[in-house]
mmCIF file of C-alpha atoms in Angstrom:
data_model
loop_
_atom_site.group_PDB
_atom_site.id
_atom_site.type_symbol
_atom_site.label_atom_id
_atom_site.label_comp_id
_atom_site.label_asym_id
_atom_site.label_seq_id
_atom_site.Cartn_x
_atom_site.Cartn_y
_atom_site.Cartn_z
ATOM 1 C CA MET D 1 -49.759 13.708 -25.649
ATOM 2 C CA ASP D 2 -50.549 16.846 -27.617
ATOM 3 C CA PHE D 3 -47.751 18.866 -29.179
ATOM 4 C CA GLY D 4 -47.541 22.611 -29.636
ATOM 5 C CA VAL D 5 -44.990 24.965 -31.138
ATOM 6 C CA VAL D 6 -44.105 28.389 -29.703
ATOM 7 C CA LEU D 7 -43.092 31.045 -32.239
ATOM 8 C CA GLN D 8 -41.896 34.634 -32.051
ATOM 9 C CA ASN D 9 -43.791 37.189 -34.120
ATOM 10 C CA ASP D 10 -40.674 38.395 -35.910
ATOM 11 C CA PRO D 11 -41.295 39.779 -39.394
ATOM 12 C CA PRO D 12 -42.063 38.737 -41.969
ATOM 13 C CA ALA D 13 -45.372 37.623 -40.505
ATOM 14 C CA ALA D 14 -45.890 35.381 -43.530
ATOM 15 C CA ARG D 15 -43.004 33.217 -42.301
ATOM 16 C CA ILE D 16 -44.750 32.697 -38.953
ATOM 17 C CA VAL D 17 -47.932 31.715 -40.781
ATOM 18 C CA GLU D 18 -45.952 29.242 -42.882
ATOM 19 C CA PHE D 19 -44.317 27.690 -39.806
ATOM 20 C CA ALA D 20 -47.791 27.295 -38.306
ATOM 21 C CA ARG D 21 -49.068 25.667 -41.481
ATOM 22 C CA GLN D 22 -46.128 23.272 -41.541
ATOM 23 C CA ALA D 23 -46.617 22.479 -37.862
ATOM 24 C CA GLU D 24 -50.205 21.425 -38.485
ATOM 25 C CA LEU D 25 -49.163 19.199 -41.379
ATOM 26 C CA LEU D 26 -46.551 17.582 -39.130
ATOM 27 C CA GLY D 27 -49.032 16.703 -36.398
ATOM 28 C CA PHE D 28 -48.892 19.648 -33.986
ATOM 29 C CA SER D 29 -52.218 20.552 -32.394
ATOM 30 C CA HIS D 30 -51.360 24.001 -30.996
ATOM 31 C CA VAL D 31 -49.531 27.062 -32.283
ATOM 32 C CA TRP D 32 -48.503 29.551 -29.610
ATOM 33 C CA THR D 33 -46.650 32.849 -29.948
ATOM 34 C CA PHE D 34 -44.954 35.328 -27.672
ATOM 35 C CA ASP D 35 -47.075 38.396 -26.853
ATOM 36 C CA SER D 36 -44.774 41.396 -26.421
ATOM 37 C CA HIS D 37 -45.997 44.249 -28.576
ATOM 38 C CA LEU D 38 -42.785 46.314 -28.685
ATOM 39 C CA LEU D 39 -40.315 43.488 -29.227
ATOM 40 C CA TRP D 40 -42.385 41.693 -31.867
ATOM 41 C CA GLN D 41 -45.414 42.114 -34.103
ATOM 42 C CA GLU D 42 -49.001 42.099 -32.842
ATOM 43 C CA PRO D 43 -49.975 38.444 -32.340
ATOM 44 C CA TYR D 44 -53.741 38.644 -32.832
ATOM 45 C CA VAL D 45 -53.343 39.959 -36.369
ATOM 46 C CA VAL D 46 -51.034 37.033 -37.091
ATOM 47 C CA TYR D 47 -53.488 34.580 -35.487
ATOM 48 C CA SER D 48 -56.170 35.558 -37.965
ATOM 49 C CA GLN D 49 -53.885 34.588 -40.830
ATOM 50 C CA ILE D 50 -52.754 31.367 -39.149
ATOM 51 C CA LEU D 51 -56.378 30.336 -38.636
ATOM 52 C CA ALA D 52 -57.255 31.247 -42.218
ATOM 53 C CA ASN D 53 -54.408 29.118 -43.563
ATOM 54 C CA THR D 54 -54.900 26.038 -41.355
ATOM 55 C CA ARG D 55 -57.766 23.668 -40.667
ATOM 56 C CA LYS D 56 -57.590 22.456 -37.081
ATOM 57 C CA VAL D 57 -54.775 23.939 -34.993
ATOM 58 C CA THR D 58 -55.598 25.950 -31.886
ATOM 59 C CA VAL D 59 -53.786 29.285 -31.537
ATOM 60 C CA GLY D 60 -53.016 31.619 -28.659
ATOM 61 C CA PRO D 61 -50.404 33.583 -26.721
ATOM 62 C CA MET D 62 -47.744 32.057 -24.499
ATOM 63 C CA VAL D 63 -48.338 34.261 -22.699
ATOM 64 C CA THR D 64 -50.398 37.430 -22.556
ATOM 65 C CA ASN D 65 -50.901 39.513 -19.413
ATOM 66 C CA PRO D 66 -53.553 41.728 -17.767
ATOM 67 C CA ALA D 67 -51.560 44.966 -18.085
ATOM 68 C CA THR D 68 -50.963 45.821 -21.736
ATOM 69 C CA ARG D 69 -54.560 45.647 -23.000
ATOM 70 C CA ASP D 70 -57.923 46.372 -21.467
ATOM 71 C CA TRP D 71 -59.357 42.994 -20.489
ATOM 72 C CA THR D 72 -62.510 43.555 -22.532
ATOM 73 C CA VAL D 73 -60.362 44.205 -25.621
ATOM 74 C CA THR D 74 -58.470 40.954 -25.081
ATOM 75 C CA ALA D 75 -61.754 39.075 -24.691
ATOM 76 C CA SER D 76 -63.162 40.678 -27.830
ATOM 77 C CA LEU D 77 -60.130 39.602 -29.851
ATOM 78 C CA PHE D 78 -60.619 35.982 -28.849
ATOM 79 C CA ALA D 79 -64.392 36.021 -29.289
ATOM 80 C CA THR D 80 -64.027 37.564 -32.750
ATOM 81 C CA LEU D 81 -61.508 34.941 -33.861
ATOM 82 C CA ASN D 82 -63.808 32.213 -32.545
ATOM 83 C CA GLU D 83 -66.752 33.624 -34.498
ATOM 84 C CA MET D 84 -64.667 33.778 -37.669
ATOM 85 C CA PHE D 85 -62.900 30.421 -37.444
ATOM 86 C CA GLY D 86 -64.734 28.293 -34.889
ATOM 87 C CA ASN D 87 -63.528 27.767 -31.343
ATOM 88 C CA ARG D 88 -59.848 27.391 -32.175
ATOM 89 C CA THR D 89 -58.297 29.813 -29.694
ATOM 90 C CA ILE D 90 -56.665 29.434 -26.304
ATOM 91 C CA CYS D 91 -55.382 32.021 -23.854
ATOM 92 C CA GLY D 92 -52.127 31.532 -22.008
ATOM 93 C CA ILE D 93 -51.788 34.253 -19.397
ATOM 94 C CA GLY D 94 -49.439 35.284 -16.604
ATOM 95 C CA ARG D 95 -48.521 38.323 -14.560
ATOM 96 C CA GLY D 96 -46.372 39.800 -17.347
ATOM 97 C CA ASP D 97 -42.693 39.876 -18.225
ATOM 98 C CA SER D 98 -41.172 41.500 -21.319
ATOM 99 C CA ALA D 99 -44.373 43.205 -22.460
ATOM 100 C CA VAL D 100 -44.539 45.220 -19.237
ATOM 101 C CA ARG D 101 -40.868 45.471 -18.277
ATOM 102 C CA VAL D 102 -39.807 47.004 -21.606
ATOM 103 C CA THR D 103 -42.102 49.950 -20.837
ATOM 104 C CA ASN D 104 -40.690 50.164 -17.266
ATOM 105 C CA GLY D 105 -43.839 48.585 -15.897
ATOM 106 C CA ARG D 106 -44.095 45.741 -13.418
ATOM 107 C CA PRO D 107 -45.870 42.392 -13.439
ATOM 108 C CA THR D 108 -49.388 42.611 -12.068
ATOM 109 C CA THR D 109 -50.440 41.216 -8.722
ATOM 110 C CA LEU D 110 -51.958 37.772 -8.501
ATOM 111 C CA ALA D 111 -55.227 39.385 -7.391
ATOM 112 C CA THR D 112 -55.311 41.365 -10.637
ATOM 113 C CA LEU D 113 -54.445 38.253 -12.638
ATOM 114 C CA ARG D 114 -57.288 36.355 -10.969
ATOM 115 C CA GLU D 115 -59.811 39.107 -11.691
ATOM 116 C CA SER D 116 -58.658 39.511 -15.297
ATOM 117 C CA ILE D 117 -59.089 35.791 -15.986
ATOM 118 C CA GLY D 118 -62.692 35.961 -14.828
ATOM 119 C CA VAL D 119 -63.448 38.896 -17.122
ATOM 120 C CA ILE D 120 -61.555 37.663 -20.190
ATOM 121 C CA ARG D 121 -62.808 34.088 -20.012
ATOM 122 C CA GLY D 122 -66.360 35.082 -19.159
ATOM 123 C CA LEU D 123 -66.752 37.538 -22.015
ATOM 124 C CA ALA D 124 -64.962 35.258 -24.491
ATOM 125 C CA ASN D 125 -67.316 32.456 -23.427
ATOM 126 C CA SER D 126 -70.305 34.598 -24.453
ATOM 127 C CA GLU D 127 -71.217 35.237 -20.806
ATOM 128 C CA ALA D 128 -72.049 38.359 -18.802
ATOM 129 C CA VAL D 129 -69.377 39.603 -16.377
ATOM 130 C CA GLU D 130 -68.980 42.330 -13.773
ATOM 131 C CA TYR D 131 -66.384 44.902 -14.768
ATOM 132 C CA ASN D 132 -65.769 48.362 -13.313
ATOM 133 C CA GLY D 133 -69.154 48.352 -11.643
ATOM 134 C CA ASN D 134 -71.070 47.350 -14.759
ATOM 135 C CA THR D 135 -72.504 44.122 -16.115
ATOM 136 C CA LEU D 136 -71.049 43.631 -19.590
ATOM 137 C CA GLN D 137 -71.594 41.115 -22.386
ATOM 138 C CA PHE D 138 -70.810 40.888 -26.088
ATOM 139 C CA PRO D 139 -74.255 41.027 -27.759
ATOM 140 C CA TRP D 140 -72.786 39.581 -30.956
ATOM 141 C CA SER D 141 -71.041 36.563 -29.380
ATOM 142 C CA VAL D 142 -72.853 33.224 -29.246
ATOM 143 C CA GLY D 143 -71.253 29.903 -28.363
ATOM 144 C CA SER D 144 -67.668 31.159 -28.122
ATOM 145 C CA LYS D 145 -65.408 29.032 -25.917
ATOM 146 C CA LEU D 146 -62.006 30.111 -24.590
ATOM 147 C CA PRO D 147 -59.890 27.923 -22.289
ATOM 148 C CA VAL D 148 -57.503 29.950 -20.134
ATOM 149 C CA TRP D 149 -54.205 28.338 -19.145
ATOM 150 C CA VAL D 150 -52.143 30.055 -16.470
ATOM 151 C CA ALA D 151 -48.337 30.293 -16.574
ATOM 152 C CA ALA D 152 -46.903 29.971 -13.083
ATOM 153 C CA TYR D 153 -43.793 29.118 -11.068
ATOM 154 C CA GLY D 154 -44.222 30.291 -7.463
ATOM 155 C CA PRO D 155 -46.398 28.718 -4.742
ATOM 156 C CA LYS D 156 -49.132 31.366 -4.754
ATOM 157 C CA ALA D 157 -49.352 31.431 -8.546
ATOM 158 C CA LEU D 158 -49.554 27.628 -8.647
ATOM 159 C CA GLN D 159 -52.353 27.777 -6.091
ATOM 160 C CA LEU D 160 -54.263 30.303 -8.202
ATOM 161 C CA THR D 161 -53.801 28.083 -11.252
ATOM 162 C CA GLY D 162 -55.281 25.075 -9.509
ATOM 163 C CA GLU D 163 -58.191 27.104 -8.199
ATOM 164 C CA ILE D 164 -59.316 28.764 -11.450
ATOM 165 C CA GLY D 165 -57.206 27.726 -14.449
ATOM 166 C CA ASP D 166 -58.404 25.527 -17.275
ATOM 167 C CA GLY D 167 -54.763 24.603 -17.732
ATOM 168 C CA PHE D 168 -51.299 25.123 -16.296
ATOM 169 C CA ILE D 169 -48.255 26.226 -18.326
ATOM 170 C CA LEU D 170 -44.826 25.407 -16.906
ATOM 171 C CA GLN D 171 -42.070 26.998 -18.949
ATOM 172 C CA LEU D 172 -39.314 24.436 -18.365
ATOM 173 C CA ALA D 173 -39.009 20.656 -18.683
ATOM 174 C CA ASP D 174 -37.065 19.704 -15.555
ATOM 175 C CA LEU D 175 -38.625 16.495 -14.229
ATOM 176 C CA ASP D 176 -38.343 17.263 -10.514
ATOM 177 C CA ILE D 177 -39.698 20.796 -10.854
ATOM 178 C CA THR D 178 -42.474 19.523 -13.132
ATOM 179 C CA ALA D 179 -43.528 16.925 -10.554
ATOM 180 C CA TRP D 180 -43.455 19.483 -7.726
ATOM 181 C CA SER D 181 -45.428 22.056 -9.751
ATOM 182 C CA ILE D 182 -48.095 19.625 -10.947
ATOM 183 C CA ALA D 183 -48.589 18.355 -7.406
ATOM 184 C CA ALA D 184 -49.085 21.928 -6.156
ATOM 185 C CA VAL D 185 -51.616 22.713 -8.892
ATOM 186 C CA ARG D 186 -53.575 19.518 -8.362
ATOM 187 C CA ARG D 187 -53.584 19.975 -4.587
ATOM 188 C CA ALA D 188 -54.973 23.491 -4.985
ATOM 189 C CA ALA D 189 -57.619 22.241 -7.426
ATOM 190 C CA ALA D 190 -58.738 19.543 -4.992
ATOM 191 C CA ASP D 191 -58.822 22.015 -2.100
ATOM 192 C CA ALA D 192 -61.046 24.270 -4.232
ATOM 193 C CA GLY D 193 -63.489 21.410 -4.866
ATOM 194 C CA ARG D 194 -62.411 20.903 -8.471
ATOM 195 C CA ASP D 195 -61.424 17.730 -10.256
ATOM 196 C CA PRO D 196 -57.601 17.977 -10.351
ATOM 197 C CA ALA D 197 -57.529 16.004 -13.590
ATOM 198 C CA ALA D 198 -59.649 18.696 -15.258
ATOM 199 C CA VAL D 199 -56.680 21.104 -15.208
ATOM 200 C CA LYS D 200 -54.647 20.455 -18.345
ATOM 201 C CA ILE D 201 -50.868 20.421 -17.931
ATOM 202 C CA CYS D 202 -48.565 21.975 -20.535
ATOM 203 C CA VAL D 203 -44.773 21.893 -20.334
ATOM 204 C CA ALA D 204 -43.121 24.392 -22.674
ATOM 205 C CA ALA D 205 -39.395 24.379 -23.423
ATOM 206 C CA PRO D 206 -36.937 24.583 -26.307
ATOM 207 C CA ALA D 207 -36.247 21.343 -28.138
ATOM 208 C CA TYR D 208 -33.190 20.780 -30.333
ATOM 209 C CA VAL D 209 -32.690 17.428 -32.060
ATOM 210 C CA THR D 210 -28.993 16.590 -32.426
ATOM 211 C CA ASP D 211 -26.926 13.865 -34.090
ATOM 212 C CA GLY D 212 -25.905 12.410 -30.725
ATOM 213 C CA SER D 213 -22.369 13.811 -30.766
ATOM 214 C CA GLU D 214 -20.846 15.879 -27.955
ATOM 215 C CA ALA D 215 -20.231 18.735 -30.399
ATOM 216 C CA GLY D 216 -23.847 18.643 -31.489
ATOM 217 C CA LEU D 217 -25.023 18.729 -27.870
ATOM 218 C CA GLN D 218 -22.809 21.704 -27.018
ATOM 219 C CA HIS D 219 -24.088 23.597 -30.051
ATOM 220 C CA ALA D 220 -27.667 22.884 -28.999
ATOM 221 C CA ARG D 221 -26.917 24.102 -25.472
ATOM 222 C CA ASN D 222 -25.542 27.379 -26.789
ATOM 223 C CA GLN D 223 -28.552 27.825 -29.037
ATOM 224 C CA CYS D 224 -30.955 27.298 -26.119
ATOM 225 C CA ARG D 225 -29.075 29.024 -23.281
ATOM 226 C CA TRP D 226 -31.359 32.072 -23.701
ATOM 227 C CA PHE D 227 -34.180 30.024 -22.178
ATOM 228 C CA GLY D 228 -32.436 29.730 -18.830
ATOM 229 C CA GLY D 229 -32.121 33.506 -18.811
ATOM 230 C CA MET D 230 -35.800 33.988 -19.583
ATOM 231 C CA VAL D 231 -36.856 31.591 -16.840
ATOM 232 C CA GLY D 232 -34.397 33.355 -14.550
ATOM 233 C CA ASN D 233 -36.457 36.555 -14.765
ATOM 234 C CA HIS D 234 -39.404 34.801 -13.137
ATOM 235 C CA VAL D 235 -37.237 32.902 -10.674
ATOM 236 C CA ALA D 236 -35.635 36.163 -9.539
ATOM 237 C CA ASP D 237 -39.095 37.514 -8.689
ATOM 238 C CA ILE D 238 -39.903 34.365 -6.720
ATOM 239 C CA VAL D 239 -36.605 34.457 -4.807
ATOM 240 C CA ALA D 240 -37.177 38.131 -4.001
ATOM 241 C CA ARG D 241 -40.558 37.210 -2.527
ATOM 242 C CA TYR D 242 -39.838 33.904 -0.781
ATOM 243 C CA GLY D 243 -36.069 33.867 -0.376
ATOM 244 C CA SER D 244 -33.618 31.374 -1.828
ATOM 245 C CA GLN D 245 -33.807 28.959 1.093
ATOM 246 C CA GLY D 246 -36.687 26.930 2.467
ATOM 247 C CA ALA D 247 -39.454 24.681 1.224
ATOM 248 C CA ALA D 248 -41.504 27.333 -0.615
ATOM 249 C CA VAL D 249 -39.395 27.023 -3.772
ATOM 250 C CA PRO D 250 -37.288 23.967 -4.678
ATOM 251 C CA ALA D 251 -33.539 24.560 -4.831
ATOM 252 C CA ALA D 252 -33.556 23.033 -8.315
ATOM 253 C CA LEU D 253 -35.455 26.119 -9.449
ATOM 254 C CA SER D 254 -33.774 28.866 -7.460
ATOM 255 C CA ASP D 255 -30.073 28.024 -7.072
ATOM 256 C CA TYR D 256 -28.844 28.701 -10.597
ATOM 257 C CA ILE D 257 -29.672 32.430 -10.673
ATOM 258 C CA ALA D 258 -27.005 33.243 -8.066
ATOM 259 C CA GLY D 259 -24.730 34.499 -10.864
ATOM 260 C CA ARG D 260 -27.438 36.512 -12.625
ATOM 261 C CA GLN D 261 -26.415 40.161 -13.119
ATOM 262 C CA GLY D 262 -29.296 41.653 -15.071
ATOM 263 C CA TYR D 263 -31.121 41.073 -18.300
ATOM 264 C CA ASP D 264 -31.260 42.819 -21.681
ATOM 265 C CA TYR D 265 -34.786 42.615 -23.089
ATOM 266 C CA ASN D 266 -33.540 43.694 -26.508
ATOM 267 C CA SER D 267 -32.195 40.135 -26.789
ATOM 268 C CA HIS D 268 -35.180 38.463 -25.123
ATOM 269 C CA GLY D 269 -35.734 34.966 -26.470
ATOM 270 C CA LYS D 270 -32.810 35.144 -28.894
ATOM 271 C CA ALA D 271 -30.060 32.577 -29.275
ATOM 272 C CA GLY D 272 -26.497 33.710 -28.791
ATOM 273 C CA ASN D 273 -27.012 36.683 -26.460
ATOM 274 C CA ASP D 274 -24.235 37.169 -23.910
ATOM 275 C CA HIS D 275 -26.278 38.187 -20.860
ATOM 276 C CA THR D 276 -27.289 34.589 -20.209
ATOM 277 C CA ASN D 277 -23.747 33.301 -19.765
ATOM 278 C CA PHE D 278 -24.546 32.717 -16.082
ATOM 279 C CA VAL D 279 -26.775 29.785 -17.102
ATOM 280 C CA PRO D 280 -24.762 26.535 -16.719
ATOM 281 C CA ASP D 281 -24.960 23.586 -19.086
ATOM 282 C CA GLU D 282 -26.679 21.521 -16.397
ATOM 283 C CA ILE D 283 -29.649 23.895 -16.344
ATOM 284 C CA ILE D 284 -29.981 23.804 -20.129
ATOM 285 C CA ASP D 285 -29.947 20.012 -20.069
ATOM 286 C CA ARG D 286 -32.618 19.945 -17.343
ATOM 287 C CA PHE D 287 -34.849 22.738 -18.624
ATOM 288 C CA CYS D 288 -34.734 21.889 -22.351
ATOM 289 C CA LEU D 289 -35.003 18.798 -24.538
ATOM 290 C CA LEU D 290 -31.644 18.351 -26.241
ATOM 291 C CA GLY D 291 -30.223 15.311 -27.972
ATOM 292 C CA PRO D 292 -31.113 12.698 -30.590
ATOM 293 C CA VAL D 293 -34.643 11.508 -31.258
ATOM 294 C CA GLU D 294 -34.368 8.653 -28.757
ATOM 295 C CA ALA D 295 -33.426 11.031 -25.937
ATOM 296 C CA GLN D 296 -36.294 13.339 -26.807
ATOM 297 C CA VAL D 297 -38.778 10.460 -26.783
ATOM 298 C CA ASP D 298 -37.470 9.191 -23.427
ATOM 299 C CA ARG D 299 -37.870 12.576 -21.737
ATOM 300 C CA LEU D 300 -41.335 13.063 -23.215
ATOM 301 C CA ALA D 301 -42.369 9.630 -21.915
ATOM 302 C CA GLN D 302 -41.210 10.674 -18.444
ATOM 303 C CA LEU D 303 -43.155 13.938 -18.687
ATOM 304 C CA CYS D 304 -46.224 12.018 -19.802
ATOM 305 C CA GLU D 305 -45.890 9.751 -16.747
ATOM 306 C CA LEU D 306 -45.953 12.864 -14.564
ATOM 307 C CA GLY D 307 -49.284 13.873 -16.094
ATOM 308 C CA VAL D 308 -48.223 16.298 -18.819
ATOM 309 C CA ASP D 309 -50.942 16.652 -21.483
ATOM 310 C CA GLN D 310 -49.044 18.846 -23.928
ATOM 311 C CA PHE D 311 -45.419 19.559 -24.749
ATOM 312 C CA ALA D 312 -44.982 22.927 -26.484
ATOM 313 C CA LEU D 313 -41.568 23.381 -28.009
ATOM 314 C CA TYR D 314 -39.992 26.800 -28.310
ATOM 315 C CA LEU D 315 -38.535 27.240 -31.779
ATOM 316 C CA GLN D 316 -36.003 30.017 -31.215
ATOM 317 C CA HIS D 317 -32.723 28.661 -32.574
ATOM 318 C CA ASP D 318 -30.924 27.959 -35.852
ATOM 319 C CA ALA D 319 -32.692 24.678 -36.660
ATOM 320 C CA LYS D 320 -36.357 25.627 -36.784
ATOM 321 C CA SER D 321 -37.379 23.673 -39.866
ATOM 322 C CA GLU D 322 -35.168 20.717 -38.981
ATOM 323 C CA THR D 323 -36.634 20.482 -35.480
ATOM 324 C CA LEU D 324 -40.213 20.662 -36.732
ATOM 325 C CA ALA D 325 -39.518 17.948 -39.290
ATOM 326 C CA ALA D 326 -37.754 15.695 -36.768
ATOM 327 C CA TYR D 327 -40.679 15.985 -34.386
ATOM 328 C CA GLY D 328 -43.276 15.418 -37.073
ATOM 329 C CA ASP D 329 -41.499 12.493 -38.726
ATOM 330 C CA HIS D 330 -39.958 10.754 -35.725
ATOM 331 C CA VAL D 331 -40.684 12.117 -32.234
ATOM 332 C CA ILE D 332 -44.465 12.558 -32.320
ATOM 333 C CA PRO D 333 -45.110 9.140 -33.957
ATOM 334 C CA ALA D 334 -42.864 7.483 -31.365
ATOM 335 C CA VAL D 335 -44.684 9.150 -28.469
ATOM 336 C CA ASN D 336 -48.204 8.732 -29.845
ATOM 337 C CA THR D 337 -48.040 5.246 -31.341
ATOM 338 C CA ARG D 338 -50.928 4.176 -33.544
ATOM 339 C CA LYS D 339 -53.176 1.271 -32.719
ATOM 340 C CA ALA D 340 -52.733 -1.808 -34.858
ATOM 341 C CA ALA D 341 -55.298 -2.297 -37.625
ATOM 342 C CA LYS D 342 -55.444 -5.994 -36.800
ATOM 343 C CA THR D 343 -54.606 -7.835 -33.610
#
């Protein structure tokens, strides 16, 4: 299993670069960041410094959207980074959340998302694409490669992911929802004539390594409760579209937002905010990876059995360095055991 880390672009940017450098040294293969240009700093500028200060990690947004930048600009950013540093970029993309809602915009349609992926990936792969009635290509780009992984929750978005995505990003680590989502993506890929196994699966969620005590677990829950609120934004959209009852969306995903009363994007992705108090402990335990090393390894083994290729841990709490070190020193080696030199 690959491991990624998801960072916020909070200043100073040099601290984000240093976390990325440490992550690579500790065995992480991917460094992702939020992409919300008003709440945090511009990610692509930070990516250039991460790539310059690391050797192998792949970088990209978790996630960008089709609304806040012209698609050709987004493609050019990726293609430029690939020319400068080799093909070490990846594009996580969805319909849009904080980046569009903070400006009173709305997430894009799935049709727009589908079209944008074709343009962004095509141009960033040094190909010609059709855009606004013209055939466009970067004359300076040769050999650039950009995998595009789609973030999705609802049935139609999961179908789109299976049909065109290079990968699927599920932003929660609940086992039942993960199994249901992966099955939907793989079914859509097969129906589209694709190899379902060719679609990479990434589960992204906060991880907090504790000492095994009840007090430590409760502290971890409070530090990660924000995540249930963030996921709730997307779930609310799905419930508005499909309803809270029926087979379209599993109850495990939709039931918990019944007490949701709004959301303050000024505290988006931050531990300790009070507008996520509606999120119960049970949801935090299901959506996140909390507990001692052994519990983390057990859950990751279960995710791996479901077909997860990468676990990307959100690092938005008060134990960033400690969590990175625990994963690098204990969790990752336990999950990815080395072969014996002699048998």
